Amino acid sequence: MKGGGLPPSAPPRHVAVIMDGNGRWARQRGLPRVEGHRMGIRSVRAVVECAREIGISYLTLYAFSTENWGRPRTEVTTLMGLLREFLIRELPDLNKHGIRLRVIGETGRLPSHVRGVLDHAVEATGRNSSMTLTLALSYAGRNEIVRAARKLAAAAAAGKILPESITDEDVAGSLDTAGIPDPDLVIRTSGEIRVSNFLLWQAAYAEFVFTDVLWPDFGKPEFLAALEEYAHRDRRFGLAGEQGTLSPGDP
Ligand code: IPE
Ligand code: IPE
Ligand code: MG
């Protein structure tokens, strides 16, 4: 961090969150893990509301990873049920506040009773423009890159593109996040300091904030504290960083 009164980083345009620690929150209280997931939904609502109020344009939440399919069946089933309930319950508020819903991940693996409400919510909020809320569901960064590679390989095999002319932009545009700017800030709760297959390509120059707070205890004050920490970071993007406010493409 620099002294000397340099301006703090601009507010992040895109914040992504690895919402972790629901199970431990429940265990600490002698409750079943699913109670942690249930309480975690309160945190989702608080963070979405706070992000919208602050004027963050893109909020991405890691809700269920490809690897999470390997959890006990009852936990997976309950999570899917909670997700469906959440989508049904929140849809009016998403529309009221102009929030557009997007999904990244292998959504084809989700049970049809979830996919139905998900597709409906994405469609029903498609013209909203105050904030884009992206849910990462059945998501893994490596899997996303593999699927992008397949698309590009198929286009090359069909003679539509030349392998040697594939660019960063082509790869980015073949990912589930096509059209969404890269995250400026990635927050992970629960004290784990790892990326767990989240936005591997997109987070190339993201700032990371790790907090010990478990997700069900994470609310507006904790979100604001993470933004404050971000504001003091000196982003350089590989450049010399003399100005303290560089962004990619700056001379
Ligand atoms: C995060 O909490 C929610 C999901 C991964 C679905 P966890 O369920 O991973 O909680 P911990 O990490 O076991 O405490
Ligand atoms: C990451 O949390 C995935 C989500 C928050 C949805 P995990 O709890 O699944 O990750 P690990 O197992 O601690 O790496
Ligand atoms: Mg976890």
PDB file of C-alpha atoms and ligand atoms in Angstrom:
ATOM      1  CA  MET A   1       0.000   0.000   0.000  1.00  0.00           C
ATOM      2  CA  LYS A   2       1.169   3.502  -0.824  1.00  0.00           C
ATOM      3  CA  GLY A   3       1.124   6.502   1.468  1.00  0.00           C
ATOM      4  CA  GLY A   4       1.264  10.072   0.273  1.00  0.00           C
ATOM      5  CA  GLY A   5      -2.453  10.664  -0.185  1.00  0.00           C
ATOM      6  CA  LEU A   6      -2.768   8.872  -3.473  1.00  0.00           C
ATOM      7  CA  PRO A   7      -6.392   8.323  -4.441  1.00  0.00           C
ATOM      8  CA  PRO A   8      -7.735   4.938  -3.349  1.00  0.00           C
ATOM      9  CA  SER A   9      -8.629   2.390  -6.022  1.00  0.00           C
ATOM     10  CA  ALA A  10     -11.910   3.062  -7.758  1.00  0.00           C
ATOM     11  CA  PRO A  11     -14.829   1.066  -6.323  1.00  0.00           C
ATOM     12  CA  PRO A  12     -14.859  -2.440  -7.747  1.00  0.00           C
ATOM     13  CA  ARG A  13     -17.088  -2.936 -10.739  1.00  0.00           C
ATOM     14  CA  HIS A  14     -17.308  -6.682 -10.155  1.00  0.00           C
ATOM     15  CA  VAL A  15     -17.177  -8.411  -6.772  1.00  0.00           C
ATOM     16  CA  ALA A  16     -17.201 -12.212  -6.570  1.00  0.00           C
ATOM     17  CA  VAL A  17     -17.731 -14.165  -3.354  1.00  0.00           C
ATOM     18  CA  ILE A  18     -16.823 -17.690  -2.310  1.00  0.00           C
ATOM     19  CA  MET A  19     -19.530 -18.218   0.292  1.00  0.00           C
ATOM     20  CA  ASP A  20     -17.945 -20.737   2.625  1.00  0.00           C
ATOM     21  CA  GLY A  21     -18.428 -21.939   6.187  1.00  0.00           C
ATOM     22  CA  ASN A  22     -22.123 -22.825   6.427  1.00  0.00           C
ATOM     23  CA  GLY A  23     -21.402 -26.320   7.708  1.00  0.00           C
ATOM     24  CA  ARG A  24     -18.997 -25.140  10.404  1.00  0.00           C
ATOM     25  CA  TRP A  25     -21.434 -22.432  11.487  1.00  0.00           C
ATOM     26  CA  ALA A  26     -24.063 -25.116  12.072  1.00  0.00           C
ATOM     27  CA  ARG A  27     -21.658 -27.537  13.744  1.00  0.00           C
ATOM     28  CA  GLN A  28     -20.569 -24.876  16.214  1.00  0.00           C
ATOM     29  CA  ARG A  29     -24.202 -24.652  17.294  1.00  0.00           C
ATOM     30  CA  GLY A  30     -24.873 -28.379  17.328  1.00  0.00           C
ATOM     31  CA  LEU A  31     -27.222 -28.004  14.356  1.00  0.00           C
ATOM     32  CA  PRO A  32     -27.380 -30.040  11.135  1.00  0.00           C
ATOM     33  CA  ARG A  33     -25.310 -28.607   8.257  1.00  0.00           C
ATOM     34  CA  VAL A  34     -28.430 -27.680   6.326  1.00  0.00           C
ATOM     35  CA  GLU A  35     -29.305 -25.132   9.015  1.00  0.00           C
ATOM     36  CA  GLY A  36     -26.068 -23.381   8.108  1.00  0.00           C
ATOM     37  CA  HIS A  37     -27.122 -23.304   4.463  1.00  0.00           C
ATOM     38  CA  ARG A  38     -30.510 -21.941   5.485  1.00  0.00           C
ATOM     39  CA  MET A  39     -28.898 -19.138   7.471  1.00  0.00           C
ATOM     40  CA  GLY A  40     -26.477 -18.519   4.614  1.00  0.00           C
ATOM     41  CA  ILE A  41     -29.387 -17.353   2.493  1.00  0.00           C
ATOM     42  CA  ARG A  42     -29.838 -14.393   4.832  1.00  0.00           C
ATOM     43  CA  SER A  43     -26.263 -13.394   4.095  1.00  0.00           C
ATOM     44  CA  VAL A  44     -26.920 -13.695   0.359  1.00  0.00           C
ATOM     45  CA  ARG A  45     -29.815 -11.302   0.672  1.00  0.00           C
ATOM     46  CA  ALA A  46     -27.787  -8.822   2.756  1.00  0.00           C
ATOM     47  CA  VAL A  47     -24.837  -8.832   0.367  1.00  0.00           C
ATOM     48  CA  VAL A  48     -27.002  -8.487  -2.748  1.00  0.00           C
ATOM     49  CA  GLU A  49     -28.810  -5.551  -1.174  1.00  0.00           C
ATOM     50  CA  CYS A  50     -25.607  -3.879  -0.045  1.00  0.00           C
ATOM     51  CA  ALA A  51     -23.902  -4.333  -3.419  1.00  0.00           C
ATOM     52  CA  ARG A  52     -26.889  -2.815  -5.163  1.00  0.00           C
ATOM     53  CA  GLU A  53     -27.048   0.138  -2.787  1.00  0.00           C
ATOM     54  CA  ILE A  54     -23.369   0.887  -3.294  1.00  0.00           C
ATOM     55  CA  GLY A  55     -23.720   0.718  -7.068  1.00  0.00           C
ATOM     56  CA  ILE A  56     -21.620  -2.375  -7.766  1.00  0.00           C
ATOM     57  CA  SER A  57     -22.488  -3.432 -11.310  1.00  0.00           C
ATOM     58  CA  TYR A  58     -21.635  -7.133 -11.111  1.00  0.00           C
ATOM     59  CA  LEU A  59     -21.908  -9.467  -8.145  1.00  0.00           C
ATOM     60  CA  THR A  60     -21.032 -13.138  -8.585  1.00  0.00           C
ATOM     61  CA  LEU A  61     -21.760 -15.706  -5.890  1.00  0.00           C
ATOM     62  CA  TYR A  62     -20.225 -19.179  -5.763  1.00  0.00           C
ATOM     63  CA  ALA A  63     -23.200 -21.173  -4.537  1.00  0.00           C
ATOM     64  CA  PHE A  64     -22.461 -24.755  -5.605  1.00  0.00           C
ATOM     65  CA  SER A  65     -19.354 -26.235  -7.143  1.00  0.00           C
ATOM     66  CA  THR A  66     -19.000 -29.188  -9.484  1.00  0.00           C
ATOM     67  CA  GLU A  67     -17.138 -30.915  -6.648  1.00  0.00           C
ATOM     68  CA  ASN A  68     -20.059 -30.258  -4.271  1.00  0.00           C
ATOM     69  CA  TRP A  69     -22.053 -32.924  -6.191  1.00  0.00           C
ATOM     70  CA  GLY A  70     -19.899 -35.388  -4.252  1.00  0.00           C
ATOM     71  CA  ARG A  71     -21.470 -34.412  -0.894  1.00  0.00           C
ATOM     72  CA  PRO A  72     -24.008 -36.686   0.817  1.00  0.00           C
ATOM     73  CA  ARG A  73     -27.196 -36.961  -1.176  1.00  0.00           C
ATOM     74  CA  THR A  74     -29.391 -35.480   1.545  1.00  0.00           C
ATOM     75  CA  GLU A  75     -27.229 -32.350   1.699  1.00  0.00           C
ATOM     76  CA  VAL A  76     -27.273 -31.933  -2.088  1.00  0.00           C
ATOM     77  CA  THR A  77     -31.049 -32.436  -2.189  1.00  0.00           C
ATOM     78  CA  THR A  78     -31.597 -29.893   0.572  1.00  0.00           C
ATOM     79  CA  LEU A  79     -29.307 -27.367  -1.129  1.00  0.00           C
ATOM     80  CA  MET A  80     -31.239 -27.769  -4.377  1.00  0.00           C
ATOM     81  CA  GLY A  81     -34.511 -27.268  -2.508  1.00  0.00           C
ATOM     82  CA  LEU A  82     -33.193 -24.121  -0.823  1.00  0.00           C
ATOM     83  CA  LEU A  83     -31.988 -22.801  -4.156  1.00  0.00           C
ATOM     84  CA  ARG A  84     -35.385 -23.329  -5.728  1.00  0.00           C
ATOM     85  CA  GLU A  85     -37.120 -21.638  -2.769  1.00  0.00           C
ATOM     86  CA  PHE A  86     -34.674 -18.738  -2.934  1.00  0.00           C
ATOM     87  CA  LEU A  87     -35.268 -18.174  -6.643  1.00  0.00           C
ATOM     88  CA  ILE A  88     -39.033 -18.255  -6.288  1.00  0.00           C
ATOM     89  CA  ARG A  89     -39.053 -16.004  -3.239  1.00  0.00           C
ATOM     90  CA  GLU A  90     -36.532 -13.441  -4.505  1.00  0.00           C
ATOM     91  CA  LEU A  91     -37.744 -13.022  -8.076  1.00  0.00           C
ATOM     92  CA  PRO A  92     -40.163 -10.150  -7.283  1.00  0.00           C
ATOM     93  CA  ASP A  93     -37.437  -8.275  -5.397  1.00  0.00           C
ATOM     94  CA  LEU A  94     -34.887  -8.839  -8.149  1.00  0.00           C
ATOM     95  CA  ASN A  95     -37.294  -7.242 -10.580  1.00  0.00           C
ATOM     96  CA  LYS A  96     -38.246  -4.478  -8.171  1.00  0.00           C
ATOM     97  CA  HIS A  97     -34.610  -3.476  -7.846  1.00  0.00           C
ATOM     98  CA  GLY A  98     -33.680  -3.920 -11.485  1.00  0.00           C
ATOM     99  CA  ILE A  99     -31.340  -6.844 -10.852  1.00  0.00           C
ATOM    100  CA  ARG A 100     -30.558  -9.125 -13.729  1.00  0.00           C
ATOM    101  CA  LEU A 101     -29.895 -12.772 -12.876  1.00  0.00           C
ATOM    102  CA  ARG A 102     -27.309 -14.842 -14.725  1.00  0.00           C
ATOM    103  CA  VAL A 103     -25.982 -18.321 -14.128  1.00  0.00           C
ATOM    104  CA  ILE A 104     -22.590 -19.826 -14.831  1.00  0.00           C
ATOM    105  CA  GLY A 105     -21.752 -23.504 -14.603  1.00  0.00           C
ATOM    106  CA  GLU A 106     -23.043 -26.765 -15.971  1.00  0.00           C
ATOM    107  CA  THR A 107     -26.670 -25.973 -15.280  1.00  0.00           C
ATOM    108  CA  GLY A 108     -27.750 -29.023 -17.272  1.00  0.00           C
ATOM    109  CA  ARG A 109     -26.736 -31.089 -14.239  1.00  0.00           C
ATOM    110  CA  LEU A 110     -29.215 -29.319 -11.960  1.00  0.00           C
ATOM    111  CA  PRO A 111     -32.475 -31.152 -11.247  1.00  0.00           C
ATOM    112  CA  SER A 112     -35.277 -30.091 -13.564  1.00  0.00           C
ATOM    113  CA  HIS A 113     -37.363 -28.575 -10.742  1.00  0.00           C
ATOM    114  CA  VAL A 114     -34.500 -26.142 -10.112  1.00  0.00           C
ATOM    115  CA  ARG A 115     -33.684 -25.569 -13.788  1.00  0.00           C
ATOM    116  CA  GLY A 116     -37.263 -24.589 -14.500  1.00  0.00           C
ATOM    117  CA  VAL A 117     -37.376 -21.783 -11.928  1.00  0.00           C
ATOM    118  CA  LEU A 118     -33.832 -20.774 -12.779  1.00  0.00           C
ATOM    119  CA  ASP A 119     -34.543 -20.422 -16.491  1.00  0.00           C
ATOM    120  CA  HIS A 120     -37.693 -18.507 -15.660  1.00  0.00           C
ATOM    121  CA  ALA A 121     -35.853 -16.111 -13.304  1.00  0.00           C
ATOM    122  CA  VAL A 122     -33.046 -15.506 -15.829  1.00  0.00           C
ATOM    123  CA  GLU A 123     -35.589 -14.812 -18.550  1.00  0.00           C
ATOM    124  CA  ALA A 124     -37.839 -12.660 -16.335  1.00  0.00           C
ATOM    125  CA  THR A 125     -34.943 -10.434 -15.207  1.00  0.00           C
ATOM    126  CA  GLY A 126     -33.144 -10.351 -18.561  1.00  0.00           C
ATOM    127  CA  ARG A 127     -33.915  -6.723 -19.297  1.00  0.00           C
ATOM    128  CA  ASN A 128     -32.983  -5.382 -15.834  1.00  0.00           C
ATOM    129  CA  SER A 129     -29.913  -3.188 -15.772  1.00  0.00           C
ATOM    130  CA  SER A 130     -29.050  -1.859 -12.298  1.00  0.00           C
ATOM    131  CA  MET A 131     -26.866  -4.838 -11.341  1.00  0.00           C
ATOM    132  CA  THR A 132     -26.029  -8.265 -12.724  1.00  0.00           C
ATOM    133  CA  LEU A 133     -26.207 -11.000 -10.089  1.00  0.00           C
ATOM    134  CA  THR A 134     -24.453 -14.108 -11.345  1.00  0.00           C
ATOM    135  CA  LEU A 135     -24.895 -17.401  -9.513  1.00  0.00           C
ATOM    136  CA  ALA A 136     -22.177 -20.001 -10.008  1.00  0.00           C
ATOM    137  CA  LEU A 137     -24.076 -23.293  -9.868  1.00  0.00           C
ATOM    138  CA  SER A 138     -22.573 -26.661 -10.619  1.00  0.00           C
ATOM    139  CA  TYR A 139     -19.594 -24.500 -11.463  1.00  0.00           C
ATOM    140  CA  ALA A 140     -15.882 -25.236 -11.667  1.00  0.00           C
ATOM    141  CA  GLY A 141     -13.352 -23.005 -13.360  1.00  0.00           C
ATOM    142  CA  ARG A 142     -11.476 -25.874 -14.984  1.00  0.00           C
ATOM    143  CA  ASN A 143     -14.674 -27.404 -16.306  1.00  0.00           C
ATOM    144  CA  GLU A 144     -15.671 -24.008 -17.728  1.00  0.00           C
ATOM    145  CA  ILE A 145     -12.299 -23.724 -19.488  1.00  0.00           C
ATOM    146  CA  VAL A 146     -12.617 -27.269 -20.843  1.00  0.00           C
ATOM    147  CA  ARG A 147     -16.050 -26.482 -22.263  1.00  0.00           C
ATOM    148  CA  ALA A 148     -14.685 -23.267 -23.815  1.00  0.00           C
ATOM    149  CA  ALA A 149     -11.788 -25.242 -25.337  1.00  0.00           C
ATOM    150  CA  ARG A 150     -14.260 -27.684 -26.856  1.00  0.00           C
ATOM    151  CA  LYS A 151     -16.266 -24.849 -28.432  1.00  0.00           C
ATOM    152  CA  LEU A 152     -13.139 -23.300 -29.935  1.00  0.00           C
ATOM    153  CA  ALA A 153     -11.820 -26.676 -31.103  1.00  0.00           C
ATOM    154  CA  ALA A 154     -15.153 -27.415 -32.774  1.00  0.00           C
ATOM    155  CA  ALA A 155     -15.104 -24.024 -34.513  1.00  0.00           C
ATOM    156  CA  ALA A 156     -11.550 -24.690 -35.694  1.00  0.00           C
ATOM    157  CA  ALA A 157     -12.411 -28.187 -36.898  1.00  0.00           C
ATOM    158  CA  ALA A 158     -15.339 -26.713 -38.838  1.00  0.00           C
ATOM    159  CA  GLY A 159     -12.951 -24.243 -40.466  1.00  0.00           C
ATOM    160  CA  LYS A 160     -14.639 -21.219 -38.864  1.00  0.00           C
ATOM    161  CA  ILE A 161     -11.528 -20.027 -36.994  1.00  0.00           C
ATOM    162  CA  LEU A 162      -7.794 -20.521 -37.369  1.00  0.00           C
ATOM    163  CA  PRO A 163      -6.124 -22.072 -34.297  1.00  0.00           C
ATOM    164  CA  GLU A 164      -3.211 -19.663 -34.534  1.00  0.00           C
ATOM    165  CA  SER A 165      -5.500 -16.646 -34.472  1.00  0.00           C
ATOM    166  CA  ILE A 166      -7.315 -17.557 -31.236  1.00  0.00           C
ATOM    167  CA  THR A 167      -6.936 -14.651 -28.806  1.00  0.00           C
ATOM    168  CA  ASP A 168      -7.481 -13.992 -25.091  1.00  0.00           C
ATOM    169  CA  GLU A 169     -10.750 -12.346 -26.075  1.00  0.00           C
ATOM    170  CA  ASP A 170     -11.864 -15.462 -27.983  1.00  0.00           C
ATOM    171  CA  VAL A 171     -11.242 -17.624 -24.927  1.00  0.00           C
ATOM    172  CA  ALA A 172     -12.940 -15.133 -22.584  1.00  0.00           C
ATOM    173  CA  GLY A 173     -15.873 -14.931 -24.975  1.00  0.00           C
ATOM    174  CA  SER A 174     -16.263 -18.715 -24.963  1.00  0.00           C
ATOM    175  CA  LEU A 175     -16.503 -18.918 -21.163  1.00  0.00           C
ATOM    176  CA  ASP A 176     -19.805 -18.905 -19.284  1.00  0.00           C
ATOM    177  CA  THR A 177     -18.948 -15.378 -18.129  1.00  0.00           C
ATOM    178  CA  ALA A 178     -18.845 -13.972 -21.687  1.00  0.00           C
ATOM    179  CA  GLY A 179     -19.718 -10.287 -21.541  1.00  0.00           C
ATOM    180  CA  ILE A 180     -19.120  -9.982 -17.787  1.00  0.00           C
ATOM    181  CA  PRO A 181     -15.989  -8.001 -16.858  1.00  0.00           C
ATOM    182  CA  ASP A 182     -13.330  -9.813 -14.831  1.00  0.00           C
ATOM    183  CA  PRO A 183     -13.791  -9.644 -11.051  1.00  0.00           C
ATOM    184  CA  ASP A 184     -11.885  -6.827  -9.368  1.00  0.00           C
ATOM    185  CA  LEU A 185     -12.323  -8.333  -5.926  1.00  0.00           C
ATOM    186  CA  VAL A 186     -12.815 -11.925  -4.787  1.00  0.00           C
ATOM    187  CA  ILE A 187     -13.914 -12.403  -1.174  1.00  0.00           C
ATOM    188  CA  ARG A 188     -13.702 -15.765   0.585  1.00  0.00           C
ATOM    189  CA  THR A 189     -15.237 -16.356   3.991  1.00  0.00           C
ATOM    190  CA  SER A 190     -14.531 -18.997   6.685  1.00  0.00           C
ATOM    191  CA  GLY A 191     -10.764 -18.663   6.921  1.00  0.00           C
ATOM    192  CA  GLU A 192      -9.887 -20.939   3.993  1.00  0.00           C
ATOM    193  CA  ILE A 193      -7.196 -19.399   1.838  1.00  0.00           C
ATOM    194  CA  ARG A 194      -7.715 -21.124  -1.470  1.00  0.00           C
ATOM    195  CA  VAL A 195      -9.544 -20.574  -4.734  1.00  0.00           C
ATOM    196  CA  SER A 196     -11.407 -23.927  -4.937  1.00  0.00           C
ATOM    197  CA  ASN A 197     -11.825 -23.864  -8.712  1.00  0.00           C
ATOM    198  CA  PHE A 198     -13.554 -20.469  -8.830  1.00  0.00           C
ATOM    199  CA  LEU A 199     -13.166 -18.095 -11.813  1.00  0.00           C
ATOM    200  CA  LEU A 200      -9.684 -19.414 -12.601  1.00  0.00           C
ATOM    201  CA  TRP A 201      -9.338 -17.523 -15.873  1.00  0.00           C
ATOM    202  CA  GLN A 202     -11.254 -14.418 -14.846  1.00  0.00           C
ATOM    203  CA  ALA A 203      -9.496 -13.772 -11.532  1.00  0.00           C
ATOM    204  CA  ALA A 204      -6.079 -13.387 -13.191  1.00  0.00           C
ATOM    205  CA  TYR A 205      -5.657  -9.890 -11.719  1.00  0.00           C
ATOM    206  CA  ALA A 206      -8.341  -9.858  -9.039  1.00  0.00           C
ATOM    207  CA  GLU A 207      -7.591  -8.693  -5.516  1.00  0.00           C
ATOM    208  CA  PHE A 208      -8.405 -11.295  -2.843  1.00  0.00           C
ATOM    209  CA  VAL A 209      -9.844 -10.607   0.586  1.00  0.00           C
ATOM    210  CA  PHE A 210     -10.000 -13.534   3.005  1.00  0.00           C
ATOM    211  CA  THR A 211     -11.965 -13.311   6.219  1.00  0.00           C
ATOM    212  CA  ASP A 212     -12.390 -15.771   9.082  1.00  0.00           C
ATOM    213  CA  VAL A 213     -16.087 -14.895   9.359  1.00  0.00           C
ATOM    214  CA  LEU A 214     -18.310 -17.866   8.487  1.00  0.00           C
ATOM    215  CA  TRP A 215     -20.771 -17.170   5.670  1.00  0.00           C
ATOM    216  CA  PRO A 216     -23.954 -17.150   7.811  1.00  0.00           C
ATOM    217  CA  ASP A 217     -22.329 -14.439   9.975  1.00  0.00           C
ATOM    218  CA  PHE A 218     -21.307 -12.375   6.945  1.00  0.00           C
ATOM    219  CA  GLY A 219     -23.510  -9.324   6.410  1.00  0.00           C
ATOM    220  CA  LYS A 220     -23.341  -5.711   5.324  1.00  0.00           C
ATOM    221  CA  PRO A 221     -20.659  -4.594   7.813  1.00  0.00           C
ATOM    222  CA  GLU A 222     -18.371  -7.459   6.748  1.00  0.00           C
ATOM    223  CA  PHE A 223     -19.006  -6.749   3.064  1.00  0.00           C
ATOM    224  CA  LEU A 224     -18.230  -3.058   3.555  1.00  0.00           C
ATOM    225  CA  ALA A 225     -15.055  -3.982   5.450  1.00  0.00           C
ATOM    226  CA  ALA A 226     -13.907  -6.113   2.496  1.00  0.00           C
ATOM    227  CA  LEU A 227     -14.561  -3.209   0.117  1.00  0.00           C
ATOM    228  CA  GLU A 228     -12.584  -0.935   2.413  1.00  0.00           C
ATOM    229  CA  GLU A 229      -9.660  -3.354   2.354  1.00  0.00           C
ATOM    230  CA  TYR A 230      -9.885  -3.446  -1.436  1.00  0.00           C
ATOM    231  CA  ALA A 231      -9.867   0.358  -1.599  1.00  0.00           C
ATOM    232  CA  HIS A 232      -6.386   0.381  -0.088  1.00  0.00           C
ATOM    233  CA  ARG A 233      -4.905  -2.129  -2.498  1.00  0.00           C
ATOM    234  CA  ASP A 234      -2.431  -0.945  -5.075  1.00  0.00           C
ATOM    235  CA  ARG A 235      -3.414  -2.682  -8.300  1.00  0.00           C
ATOM    236  CA  ARG A 236      -0.623  -2.888 -10.848  1.00  0.00           C
ATOM    237  CA  PHE A 237      -1.590  -5.381 -13.535  1.00  0.00           C
ATOM    238  CA  GLY A 238       2.075  -6.147 -14.072  1.00  0.00           C
ATOM    239  CA  LEU A 239       2.930  -2.513 -14.725  1.00  0.00           C
ATOM    240  CA  ALA A 240       5.284  -0.252 -12.824  1.00  0.00           C
ATOM    241  CA  GLY A 241       2.411   1.126 -10.728  1.00  0.00           C
ATOM    242  CA  GLU A 242       3.655   4.714 -10.384  1.00  0.00           C
ATOM    243  CA  GLN A 243       0.158   6.194 -10.503  1.00  0.00           C
ATOM    244  CA  GLY A 244      -1.585   3.944  -8.031  1.00  0.00           C
ATOM    245  CA  THR A 245      -4.754   3.956 -10.152  1.00  0.00           C
ATOM    246  CA  LEU A 246      -3.673   1.937 -13.151  1.00  0.00           C
ATOM    247  CA  SER A 247      -6.055  -0.227 -15.067  1.00  0.00           C
ATOM    248  CA  PRO A 248      -5.240  -2.621 -17.905  1.00  0.00           C
ATOM    249  CA  GLY A 249      -4.624  -0.784 -21.133  1.00  0.00           C
ATOM    250  CA  ASP A 250      -3.482   2.426 -19.447  1.00  0.00           C
ATOM    251  CA  PRO A 251      -0.342   3.739 -21.154  1.00  0.00           C
TER     252      PRO A 251
HETATM  253  C1  IPE B   1     -20.440 -23.290   1.784  1.00  0.00           C
HETATM  254  O1  IPE B   1     -20.421 -23.829   3.062  1.00  0.00           O
HETATM  255  C2  IPE B   1     -21.670 -23.687   1.004  1.00  0.00           C
HETATM  256  C3  IPE B   1     -21.409 -24.675  -0.067  1.00  0.00           C
HETATM  257  C4  IPE B   1     -20.238 -25.086  -0.434  1.00  0.00           C
HETATM  258  C5  IPE B   1     -22.557 -25.206  -0.748  1.00  0.00           C
HETATM  259  P1  IPE B   1     -19.883 -25.306   3.330  1.00  0.00           P
HETATM  260  O2  IPE B   1     -21.041 -26.235   3.217  1.00  0.00           O
HETATM  261  O3  IPE B   1     -18.736 -25.601   2.459  1.00  0.00           O
HETATM  262  O4  IPE B   1     -19.455 -25.174   4.849  1.00  0.00           O
HETATM  263  P2  IPE B   1     -18.125 -25.726   5.506  1.00  0.00           P
HETATM  264  O5  IPE B   1     -16.986 -25.268   4.660  1.00  0.00           O
HETATM  265  O6  IPE B   1     -18.251 -27.206   5.537  1.00  0.00           O
HETATM  266  O7  IPE B   1     -18.110 -25.109   6.858  1.00  0.00           O
HETATM  267  C1  IPE B   2     -16.229 -23.671  -2.350  1.00  0.00           C
HETATM  268  O1  IPE B   2     -16.412 -24.135  -1.060  1.00  0.00           O
HETATM  269  C2  IPE B   2     -17.497 -23.816  -3.135  1.00  0.00           C
HETATM  270  C3  IPE B   2     -18.580 -22.944  -2.738  1.00  0.00           C
HETATM  271  C4  IPE B   2     -18.509 -21.965  -1.852  1.00  0.00           C
HETATM  272  C5  IPE B   2     -19.831 -23.147  -3.403  1.00  0.00           C
HETATM  273  P1  IPE B   2     -16.064 -25.639  -0.663  1.00  0.00           P
HETATM  274  O2  IPE B   2     -16.356 -25.751   0.794  1.00  0.00           O
HETATM  275  O3  IPE B   2     -16.763 -26.576  -1.553  1.00  0.00           O
HETATM  276  O4  IPE B   2     -14.516 -25.701  -0.972  1.00  0.00           O
HETATM  277  P2  IPE B   2     -13.360 -26.547  -0.276  1.00  0.00           P
HETATM  278  O5  IPE B   2     -13.812 -27.972  -0.288  1.00  0.00           O
HETATM  279  O6  IPE B   2     -13.228 -26.017   1.114  1.00  0.00           O
HETATM  280  O7  IPE B   2     -12.154 -26.272  -1.097  1.00  0.00           O
HETATM  281 MG    MG B   3     -16.743 -25.321   2.652  1.00  0.00          MG
END
